[in-house]
Amino acid sequence: MAIKLAALLLLVYSQLVLSFKQGDSIPIYYNKVFSLQNQLSYSYQSLGFVCPTTFSRKKSLLVFDQDLRGDRLVESNYKINFLENQDCKLLCKQSWSVEDAIQVEELISNDYMVEWELDGLPGATVSYTNEAPEHNYRIGFPLGFKKGDSTFINNHVIFQILYAADKDRFGHYDIVGFEVYPDSIAEGECTKKNVEYEYQQVTGRRTQVSFSYSVQWKQVKENTRWEAFLMKPNPDRHFSSLLNGVIVVMVVLAIIAIIFLKTVRKEVGSTGEDKDFKIYDDADDFVGWRLINRDVFRRPIYGGLLTPIMGSGIQLLTVAVGLLVCLQCGWYHPAQPGSLTRWFTFLFLVGSVPAGYWSARVYKVFRGKSWVLNSILTAFVVPSVFIVILFATSMMNWTQQSSLAISFSGWASLISIWLFILTPLTCLGAYFGEKAERIEQPSRTTQIPRMIPKKRWHQLSVIRILLGGIVPFAVVFLNWHELLNSVAKGEYVLSIDYTIWTSVLLLISTAEMTIVLIFLQLCSEDYHWWWQSMMIGGSPALYMFAYGVFYYLQKSSIQGLVGGTIYLVNLLIGCGLIGLCTGTLGFASSYIIIRRIYGTVKTNH
């Protein structure tokens, strides 16, 4: 049943683009107002100063994918028919109280933007920058503006809807753009043809405001809906950064190759084919790893906790690889609202099967007693941490009456998927993992643990963890900076190709650095590498979080305690997911290499 539900979930994720013919009615949906300064968004329909609507909320199948973005889609009363222009059409005359006027002035002072939706496209304004001279879209339009000491509301909007011919259906067209140009027009000024006209001022008294709109249609040749939302970054900077990353990865790969050559050379010497091996061995500073062959596979402390965490990391690796493949194939677009959340959810459900499988197999290596308990922990330990964080954040947003607070139906959907799809799939994978043959270690473990020599300062665990994250963070730094910049400015600065290659280099460099540092740890006769490999692999996320905090303090325009808390919590969740993903990769790569080394080399100790 769980597999059928997951398959059904994939089918409903396909976002079909509707085609229209002349005269078709097209609804516009109210969504939200949002600000980049305080990170709080509010349902547009909940505002008392806007034109009301008689429709109810339009919910997605998951619901929580909308809630996480603060979306509250409600069909409006705008009357739009395909290919029919309209000019200065009155929507409503809304009476304002003094409280409404105060609220409007406060929202405009905080630079609030309005986001509506038409045919799945968010309403956008056109922006031009020095980095991208061609036109790009910026989601939303200003609620109003200030001029001197006066505040004005944008009570008139011009909808310019871009369309292109449907190649598959003659006489039908696809909507490819939804541009919104706001204006402030005083009562009775809309129909006048004067170049200069009065603005609709926000006053601190009871008044009546007219809301109106115009509709324009524009045919274009390009049948692309989302490319205009992406601002292309500087290609020279990205190419040089990518080239440096490739060079660093190749250098670390050469170091790993040298390590393997050393182990093979020692093995040749031990069989008597290298008569000078003893002299070479005596001069070698990296011989300690051969002395701990009876302890290197000793069960780690809290191994019953390591396997569930590792299993969740396998899920996230599945998500990461799956998202990169989907991005390359064009199955989803970063600018498309909700597409990332939907694909993440589906891939996370798919990844629960290998998560349970490998968690059970490693748990079996640790001689665990209850694979059922381990599978339950795999499905609950990591997800429950993030659920608690989401709940706390949602409660804070609820106290602020923000639309970012997850609704009851959103929680019901999230918990249902967690309990009735993810958990059974994890247990299914764990069942097959338990039935699989036990992974036998290359060397047996003694009953008495070997004493670990006293470490020098550079051999401390914290030093290795800090060193392990430098190279991967350097590889991904430029993309990470641009991502934070996009969040702060509300613009998507992204190159899909560079993002994919940088992500691949991040994973490779993380695995390589973990292997090298764990080998150096073994050389110092420290065989507690299980947890250490997980932490070294996850260390790039520490640097990413630290830089995110630095960016917030020094470069962002986010204001207020609530806005800062929302930013930092989202940063913590994102870096936590990345750290768990790369940490599991570091653990897996170290385990494979260590098994390879101790399976190849014959030791006499």
XYZ file of C-alpha atoms in Angstrom:
605
model
C 0.000 0.000 0.000
C 2.810 2.400 0.873
C 4.496 1.810 -2.494
C 1.220 2.495 -4.323
C 0.741 5.703 -2.377
C 4.280 6.807 -3.180
C 3.741 6.045 -6.871
C 0.488 7.984 -6.808
C 2.319 10.857 -5.167
C 4.746 10.991 -8.082
C 1.906 11.110 -10.606
C 0.195 14.075 -9.014
C 3.467 16.015 -8.969
C 3.444 16.444 -12.722
C 2.506 20.094 -13.194
C 0.554 20.127 -16.448
C 0.504 23.449 -18.297
C -2.986 24.371 -19.466
C -3.630 25.707 -22.941
C -6.300 28.304 -23.714
C -8.292 29.600 -26.644
C -9.795 33.030 -27.153
C -12.498 33.924 -24.653
C -11.547 31.354 -22.016
C -11.931 32.627 -18.466
C -8.685 32.656 -16.475
C -8.755 33.111 -12.687
C -6.240 35.185 -10.765
C -5.439 33.972 -7.278
C -4.615 36.159 -4.322
C -1.639 34.770 -2.454
C 0.275 36.757 0.143
C 2.170 39.893 1.030
C 5.790 39.430 2.020
C 8.810 41.484 2.991
C 12.505 40.748 2.626
C 13.196 42.872 5.694
C 11.372 40.937 8.411
C 10.777 37.599 6.600
C 7.106 37.532 7.696
C 4.365 36.967 5.162
C 0.602 37.393 5.531
C -2.335 36.046 3.590
C -3.469 38.740 1.162
C -7.107 37.849 1.672
C -6.775 38.294 5.450
C -5.968 41.990 5.043
C -8.993 44.139 5.771
C -8.163 46.934 3.326
C -8.243 44.866 0.095
C -11.148 43.812 -2.075
C -12.792 40.741 -0.520
C -13.566 37.545 -2.378
C -16.235 34.902 -1.926
C -13.955 31.963 -2.741
C -12.144 29.675 -0.300
C -8.502 28.664 -0.179
C -7.080 26.567 -3.008
C -4.984 23.859 -1.365
C -2.400 21.615 -2.958
C -2.430 17.877 -2.325
C 0.367 18.107 0.249
C -0.804 21.422 1.762
C 2.385 21.786 3.811
C 4.388 22.599 0.680
C 2.301 25.785 0.445
C 2.454 26.429 4.186
C 6.256 26.282 4.267
C 6.349 29.115 1.715
C 3.548 31.030 3.403
C 1.276 30.657 0.362
C -2.475 31.111 0.799
C -4.057 30.878 -2.645
C -7.609 32.226 -2.882
C -9.395 32.920 -6.168
C -10.064 36.628 -6.668
C -12.904 38.469 -8.387
C -10.779 39.702 -11.280
C -12.542 38.935 -14.572
C -9.992 38.039 -17.234
C -10.772 36.386 -20.559
C -8.069 35.110 -22.868
C -6.956 37.657 -25.533
C -9.459 40.277 -24.357
C -7.877 43.608 -23.381
C -9.442 45.710 -20.656
C -8.764 49.256 -19.506
C -9.457 50.803 -16.094
C -11.904 48.138 -14.988
C -13.216 48.764 -11.468
C -12.744 45.824 -9.096
C -14.316 47.301 -5.968
C -14.579 50.309 -3.707
C -13.276 49.354 -0.296
C -14.051 51.305 2.866
C -11.083 51.820 5.180
C -11.134 52.318 8.900
C -8.420 54.187 10.761
C -6.887 50.832 11.749
C -6.785 49.762 8.093
C -4.951 52.943 7.118
C -2.421 52.455 9.912
C -1.831 48.849 8.827
C -1.331 49.874 5.192
C 1.189 52.546 6.160
C 3.093 50.103 8.361
C 3.267 47.445 5.647
C 4.430 49.937 3.022
C 7.068 51.299 5.427
C 8.425 47.743 5.757
C 8.651 47.367 1.951
C 5.965 44.723 1.649
C 5.392 43.125 -1.737
C 2.226 41.533 -3.124
C 2.251 38.127 -4.802
C -0.618 36.866 -6.925
C -0.800 33.886 -9.260
C -2.205 33.148 -12.711
C -2.032 29.701 -14.333
C 0.617 28.625 -11.834
C 2.812 31.647 -12.590
C 3.541 34.144 -9.815
C 2.918 37.755 -10.724
C 6.255 39.443 -11.351
C 7.772 42.798 -12.119
C 10.510 43.247 -14.697
C 13.929 44.231 -13.392
C 17.147 45.272 -15.100
C 20.533 45.100 -13.406
C 24.137 45.769 -14.348
C 24.914 42.053 -14.089
C 21.951 41.048 -16.260
C 21.086 43.753 -18.827
C 18.343 41.580 -20.322
C 15.002 41.654 -18.569
C 14.486 39.374 -15.592
C 11.501 38.750 -13.382
C 11.289 39.552 -9.713
C 8.375 37.893 -7.951
C 5.790 40.265 -6.522
C 5.056 43.965 -6.848
C 5.189 46.763 -4.247
C 2.120 47.274 -2.091
C 2.802 50.999 -2.210
C 5.542 53.594 -1.917
C 6.608 56.583 0.134
C 7.313 60.017 -1.257
C 8.633 62.420 1.319
C 6.465 62.142 4.392
C 3.475 60.840 2.431
C 2.497 57.222 1.807
C 0.691 56.033 -1.313
C -0.923 52.675 -2.079
C -0.822 50.955 -5.448
C -4.550 50.560 -6.011
C -4.342 50.030 -9.779
C -2.551 47.204 -11.572
C -1.823 46.585 -15.230
C -1.688 42.883 -16.066
C 0.503 42.169 -19.069
C 0.042 38.507 -19.898
C 2.519 36.886 -22.265
C 1.402 33.958 -24.392
C 2.814 31.703 -27.090
C 1.223 29.373 -29.608
C 0.669 25.801 -28.497
C 2.691 23.644 -30.877
C 0.507 20.595 -30.299
C -2.974 22.158 -30.559
C -3.928 24.542 -33.335
C -5.767 27.642 -32.146
C -4.667 27.151 -28.551
C -2.061 29.123 -26.632
C 0.106 28.712 -23.554
C 0.573 31.448 -20.977
C 4.309 31.963 -20.470
C 4.460 35.172 -18.440
C 2.413 37.114 -15.896
C 3.744 40.645 -15.510
C 2.160 43.052 -13.041
C 2.772 46.799 -13.246
C 1.357 48.584 -10.175
C 0.256 52.201 -10.033
C -1.314 54.573 -7.560
C -4.293 56.461 -8.967
C -6.658 58.693 -7.028
C -10.423 58.430 -7.330
C -11.660 59.360 -10.816
C -8.161 59.651 -12.327
C -7.897 56.209 -13.974
C -9.928 56.942 -17.096
C -8.225 60.278 -17.715
C -5.548 60.371 -20.389
C -3.391 62.985 -18.662
C 0.300 62.230 -18.263
C 0.223 63.619 -14.744
C -2.394 62.478 -12.251
C -2.907 62.340 -8.528
C -1.767 59.385 -6.433
C -3.979 57.548 -3.952
C -2.609 58.760 -0.628
C -2.899 56.803 2.601
C -4.353 59.084 5.249
C -4.875 58.448 8.918
C -8.638 58.682 8.745
C -11.633 56.754 7.471
C -11.873 56.799 3.704
C -12.898 54.826 0.633
C -10.366 53.508 -1.898
C -11.129 52.304 -5.420
C -9.209 49.298 -6.752
C -9.016 48.923 -10.529
C -7.113 47.012 -13.167
C -6.220 46.860 -16.846
C -5.368 43.813 -18.940
C -2.963 43.655 -21.882
C -1.966 40.637 -23.956
C 1.391 40.176 -25.659
C 2.400 37.300 -27.931
C 5.987 36.048 -27.744
C 7.920 33.385 -29.625
C 9.672 31.709 -26.707
C 7.510 29.094 -25.055
C 9.404 29.104 -21.741
C 7.744 29.912 -18.445
C 10.547 30.009 -15.897
C 13.841 31.035 -17.500
C 13.132 34.753 -17.052
C 13.025 34.251 -13.279
C 16.703 33.246 -13.245
C 19.433 35.861 -13.376
C 22.534 34.470 -15.027
C 25.632 34.921 -12.836
C 29.028 36.064 -14.059
C 30.301 33.107 -16.134
C 33.979 34.036 -15.738
C 33.842 33.906 -11.952
C 32.005 30.606 -11.974
C 34.335 29.050 -14.512
C 37.446 30.012 -12.550
C 35.845 28.784 -9.326
C 34.865 25.514 -10.992
C 38.361 25.088 -12.435
C 39.962 25.667 -9.032
C 37.600 23.112 -7.530
C 38.554 20.512 -10.140
C 42.259 21.126 -9.489
C 41.818 20.742 -5.722
C 39.818 17.540 -6.179
C 42.511 16.093 -8.434
C 45.257 16.970 -5.924
C 43.417 15.269 -3.063
C 42.720 12.303 -5.338
C 46.463 12.037 -5.976
C 47.066 11.959 -2.220
C 44.606 9.085 -1.857
C 46.358 7.240 -4.692
C 49.674 7.648 -2.872
C 48.122 6.178 0.269
C 47.049 3.101 -1.680
C 50.466 2.766 -3.287
C 52.062 2.861 0.152
C 49.820 0.091 1.438
C 50.527 -2.064 -1.610
C 54.281 -1.474 -1.318
C 54.212 -2.506 2.325
C 52.348 -5.665 1.385
C 54.966 -6.503 -1.242
C 57.686 -5.992 1.346
C 55.963 -8.214 3.887
C 55.941 -11.139 1.446
C 59.702 -10.909 0.984
C 59.756 -9.457 -2.525
C 61.229 -6.169 -1.294
C 64.411 -6.858 0.638
C 64.819 -3.221 1.580
C 61.342 -3.028 3.075
C 62.551 -3.142 6.695
C 64.699 -0.063 6.200
C 61.807 1.675 4.438
C 59.375 0.605 7.138
C 61.576 1.902 9.931
C 61.776 5.287 8.264
C 58.053 5.495 7.625
C 56.110 7.853 9.888
C 52.765 6.461 8.788
C 52.920 2.935 10.154
C 50.459 3.286 13.047
C 47.441 2.190 11.043
C 48.956 -1.305 10.713
C 49.100 -1.686 14.495
C 45.360 -1.340 15.091
C 44.083 -3.957 12.679
C 42.458 -5.802 15.610
C 40.637 -2.671 16.815
C 39.775 -0.701 13.704
C 36.418 -2.460 13.257
C 35.486 -2.369 16.941
C 31.829 -1.435 17.514
C 31.569 2.312 18.130
C 30.048 3.921 21.183
C 26.330 4.595 20.618
C 26.374 2.471 17.493
C 22.618 2.035 17.864
C 22.261 5.788 17.293
C 24.822 5.981 14.503
C 22.906 3.618 12.216
C 19.594 5.570 12.241
C 21.454 8.821 11.595
C 23.410 7.164 8.806
C 20.157 5.820 7.372
C 18.641 9.298 7.245
C 21.826 10.468 5.569
C 21.295 7.812 2.903
C 17.829 9.281 2.359
C 19.282 12.737 1.900
C 21.959 11.440 -0.470
C 19.146 9.917 -2.517
C 17.388 13.279 -2.475
C 20.554 15.178 -3.441
C 21.413 12.914 -6.362
C 17.774 12.750 -7.449
C 17.373 16.528 -7.394
C 20.522 16.994 -9.469
C 19.253 14.475 -12.034
C 15.798 16.091 -12.140
C 17.362 19.532 -12.469
C 19.563 18.408 -15.335
C 16.645 16.697 -17.087
C 14.416 19.753 -16.643
C 11.769 17.903 -14.637
C 11.528 20.780 -12.192
C 12.669 24.377 -12.116
C 14.124 26.201 -9.082
C 11.877 29.217 -9.691
C 8.662 27.191 -9.869
C 6.776 27.569 -6.567
C 6.536 24.319 -4.648
C 8.366 22.167 -7.192
C 11.443 21.780 -4.995
C 9.351 20.848 -1.951
C 7.292 18.307 -3.881
C 10.306 16.625 -5.464
C 12.171 16.677 -2.146
C 9.234 14.965 -0.439
C 8.894 12.310 -3.117
C 12.628 11.544 -3.264
C 12.786 11.460 0.531
C 10.047 8.829 0.521
C 11.856 6.842 -2.172
C 15.092 7.129 -0.186
C 13.470 5.637 2.903
C 13.813 2.144 1.386
C 17.624 2.261 0.936
C 17.819 4.122 4.255
C 16.187 1.248 6.095
C 18.167 -1.316 4.101
C 21.653 0.065 4.782
C 20.813 1.052 8.328
C 19.806 -2.558 9.003
C 22.917 -3.959 7.328
C 25.310 -1.762 9.311
C 23.268 -2.439 12.459
C 23.772 -6.122 11.741
C 27.529 -5.547 11.542
C 27.330 -4.010 15.022
C 25.583 -7.178 16.279
C 22.392 -5.290 17.047
C 19.601 -7.232 18.719
C 16.425 -5.675 17.278
C 16.331 -4.643 13.638
C 12.698 -3.573 14.074
C 13.663 -1.039 16.741
C 16.511 0.160 14.542
C 14.168 0.667 11.585
C 11.722 2.621 13.754
C 14.569 4.805 15.007
C 15.726 5.352 11.429
C 12.277 6.629 10.517
C 11.909 8.797 13.625
C 15.209 10.114 15.041
C 16.219 12.686 12.427
C 12.724 13.550 11.097
C 11.444 14.169 14.633
C 14.218 16.709 15.272
C 13.232 18.728 12.223
C 9.528 18.338 13.031
C 10.137 19.830 16.484
C 12.052 22.752 14.954
C 9.268 23.325 12.423
C 6.650 23.198 15.163
C 8.481 25.757 17.304
C 8.939 28.058 14.310
C 5.314 27.593 13.303
C 4.134 28.561 16.783
C 6.238 31.720 16.633
C 4.744 32.585 13.241
C 1.271 31.842 14.582
C 1.736 34.403 17.354
C 2.588 36.929 14.627
C -0.497 35.888 12.602
C 1.822 35.082 9.714
C 0.867 32.787 6.855
C 4.169 30.964 7.457
C 2.472 29.164 10.348
C 1.702 25.629 9.192
C -2.046 25.041 9.133
C -3.833 22.139 10.792
C -4.395 20.450 7.427
C -0.715 20.965 6.645
C 0.306 19.236 9.867
C -2.190 16.436 9.212
C -0.716 15.882 5.748
C 2.875 15.995 6.999
C 2.310 13.631 9.937
C 0.255 11.228 7.796
C 2.984 10.948 5.173
C 5.563 10.464 7.915
C 3.653 7.748 9.781
C 1.830 5.905 7.007
C 4.233 6.111 4.052
C 7.760 6.912 5.192
C 7.812 4.628 8.234
C 6.454 1.498 6.448
C 8.858 2.033 3.538
C 11.764 2.333 5.979
C 10.712 -0.876 7.727
C 10.398 -2.588 4.344
C 13.961 -1.645 3.457
C 15.143 -2.737 6.908
C 13.450 -6.118 6.434
C 15.446 -6.795 3.279
C 18.578 -5.486 4.989
C 18.077 -7.906 7.854
C 17.594 -10.804 5.433
C 20.768 -9.907 3.526
C 24.058 -11.605 4.339
C 26.086 -10.057 7.139
C 28.979 -7.858 6.041
C 32.085 -9.596 7.371
C 34.985 -7.444 8.480
C 38.479 -8.112 7.049
C 39.988 -8.568 10.530
C 38.734 -9.870 13.837
C 38.390 -7.671 16.892
C 40.092 -8.497 20.194
C 38.142 -8.477 23.441
C 40.442 -5.962 25.137
C 40.626 -2.546 23.429
C 44.054 -1.224 22.563
C 45.293 1.848 24.412
C 45.290 4.964 22.241
C 48.508 7.013 22.498
C 48.331 10.586 23.741
C 47.536 12.947 20.905
C 49.355 16.071 19.863
C 47.348 19.236 19.299
C 47.143 18.721 15.537
C 45.769 15.207 16.073
C 42.749 16.364 18.064
C 39.315 15.531 16.711
C 38.186 19.148 16.571
C 41.205 20.072 14.428
C 40.428 17.312 11.940
C 36.788 18.352 11.800
C 37.733 21.963 11.097
C 40.292 20.942 8.468
C 37.840 18.596 6.772
C 35.397 21.343 5.869
C 37.792 23.902 4.383
C 38.248 22.420 0.909
C 34.574 21.453 0.273
C 33.413 24.854 1.505
C 35.916 26.606 -0.758
C 34.534 24.607 -3.683
C 30.936 25.627 -2.989
C 31.551 29.118 -1.587
C 30.576 31.158 -4.660
C 27.291 29.302 -5.173
C 26.522 29.499 -1.467
C 27.129 33.249 -1.444
C 24.842 33.742 -4.432
C 22.146 31.606 -2.806
C 22.217 33.759 0.326
C 22.190 36.824 -1.902
C 19.097 35.511 -3.667
C 17.304 34.998 -0.362
C 18.200 38.498 0.818
C 17.273 40.291 -2.416
C 14.417 38.132 -3.654
C 16.152 37.376 -6.955
C 17.158 33.995 -8.335
C 20.839 34.273 -9.301
C 21.563 30.777 -10.528
C 23.247 28.849 -13.295
C 21.850 25.327 -13.411
C 24.932 23.804 -15.067
C 27.385 25.380 -12.630
C 25.178 24.426 -9.699
C 25.154 20.774 -10.747
C 28.910 20.614 -11.281
C 29.619 22.449 -8.033
C 27.362 20.055 -6.121
C 29.180 17.079 -7.618
C 32.552 18.589 -6.681
C 31.246 19.228 -3.161
C 30.344 15.559 -2.729
C 33.629 14.326 -4.224
C 35.833 16.700 -2.216
C 33.979 15.828 0.993
C 34.557 12.115 0.447
C 38.227 12.687 -0.400
C 38.986 14.926 2.568
C 37.276 12.514 4.942
C 39.302 9.587 3.602
C 42.618 11.433 3.964
C 41.928 12.722 7.479
C 40.585 9.386 8.718
C 43.691 7.653 7.357
C 45.869 10.136 9.264
C 43.793 9.398 12.360
C 44.434 5.677 11.944
C 48.135 6.424 11.530
C 48.074 7.980 15.012
C 46.669 4.653 16.287
C 43.231 6.146 16.973
C 40.610 3.628 15.853
C 37.546 5.647 16.915
C 36.808 6.636 13.340
C 33.121 5.782 12.983
C 31.626 8.941 14.457
C 34.685 10.946 13.461
C 34.152 10.207 9.764
C 30.530 11.339 10.061
C 31.559 14.617 11.698
C 34.426 15.323 9.298
C 32.123 14.670 6.354
C 29.515 17.024 7.776
C 32.002 19.786 8.610
C 31.413 21.803 5.381
C 27.961 22.583 6.773
C 29.605 24.244 9.790
C 31.400 26.688 7.509
C 28.243 27.235 5.487
C 26.280 28.020 8.636
C 29.017 30.318 9.945
C 29.118 32.240 6.678
C 25.325 32.411 6.651
C 25.402 34.036 10.095
C 28.142 36.427 8.937
C 26.073 37.349 5.888
C 23.042 38.000 8.075
C 24.983 40.271 10.425
C 26.993 42.183 7.838
C 25.230 42.175 4.478
C 21.537 41.361 4.731
C 18.723 43.859 5.228
C 16.730 41.549 7.509
C 15.444 43.432 10.537
C 13.814 42.550 13.828
C 14.044 39.627 16.215
C 11.355 37.578 14.486
C 12.821 38.084 11.009
C 16.303 37.185 12.222
C 14.987 34.096 14.003
C 13.176 32.886 10.876
C 16.318 33.384 8.786
C 18.600 31.617 11.269
C 16.194 28.697 11.778
C 15.883 28.172 8.022
C 19.668 28.423 7.754
C 20.069 25.849 10.532
C 17.651 23.417 8.877
C 19.297 23.789 5.470
C 22.840 23.388 6.797
C 21.725 20.500 8.994
C 20.354 18.620 5.987
C 23.523 19.322 3.987
C 25.739 18.267 6.894
C 23.836 15.024 7.395
C 24.084 14.275 3.678
C 27.827 14.968 3.368
C 28.509 13.382 6.756
C 26.967 10.105 5.637
C 28.956 10.292 2.416
C 32.134 10.759 4.457
C 31.218 7.797 6.651
C 30.429 5.520 3.704
C 33.552 6.445 1.725
C 35.777 5.965 4.787
C 34.207 2.592 5.561
C 34.743 1.387 2.001
C 38.376 2.536 1.886
C 39.229 1.151 5.327
C 37.769 -2.222 4.412
C 39.760 -2.108 1.201
C 43.021 -1.276 2.969
C 42.723 -3.839 5.754
C 41.350 -6.428 3.360
C 44.369 -6.101 1.079
C 47.224 -5.699 3.530
C 48.395 -8.629 5.615
C 49.491 -7.611 9.085
C 51.326 -9.644 11.657
C 50.389 -7.613 14.719
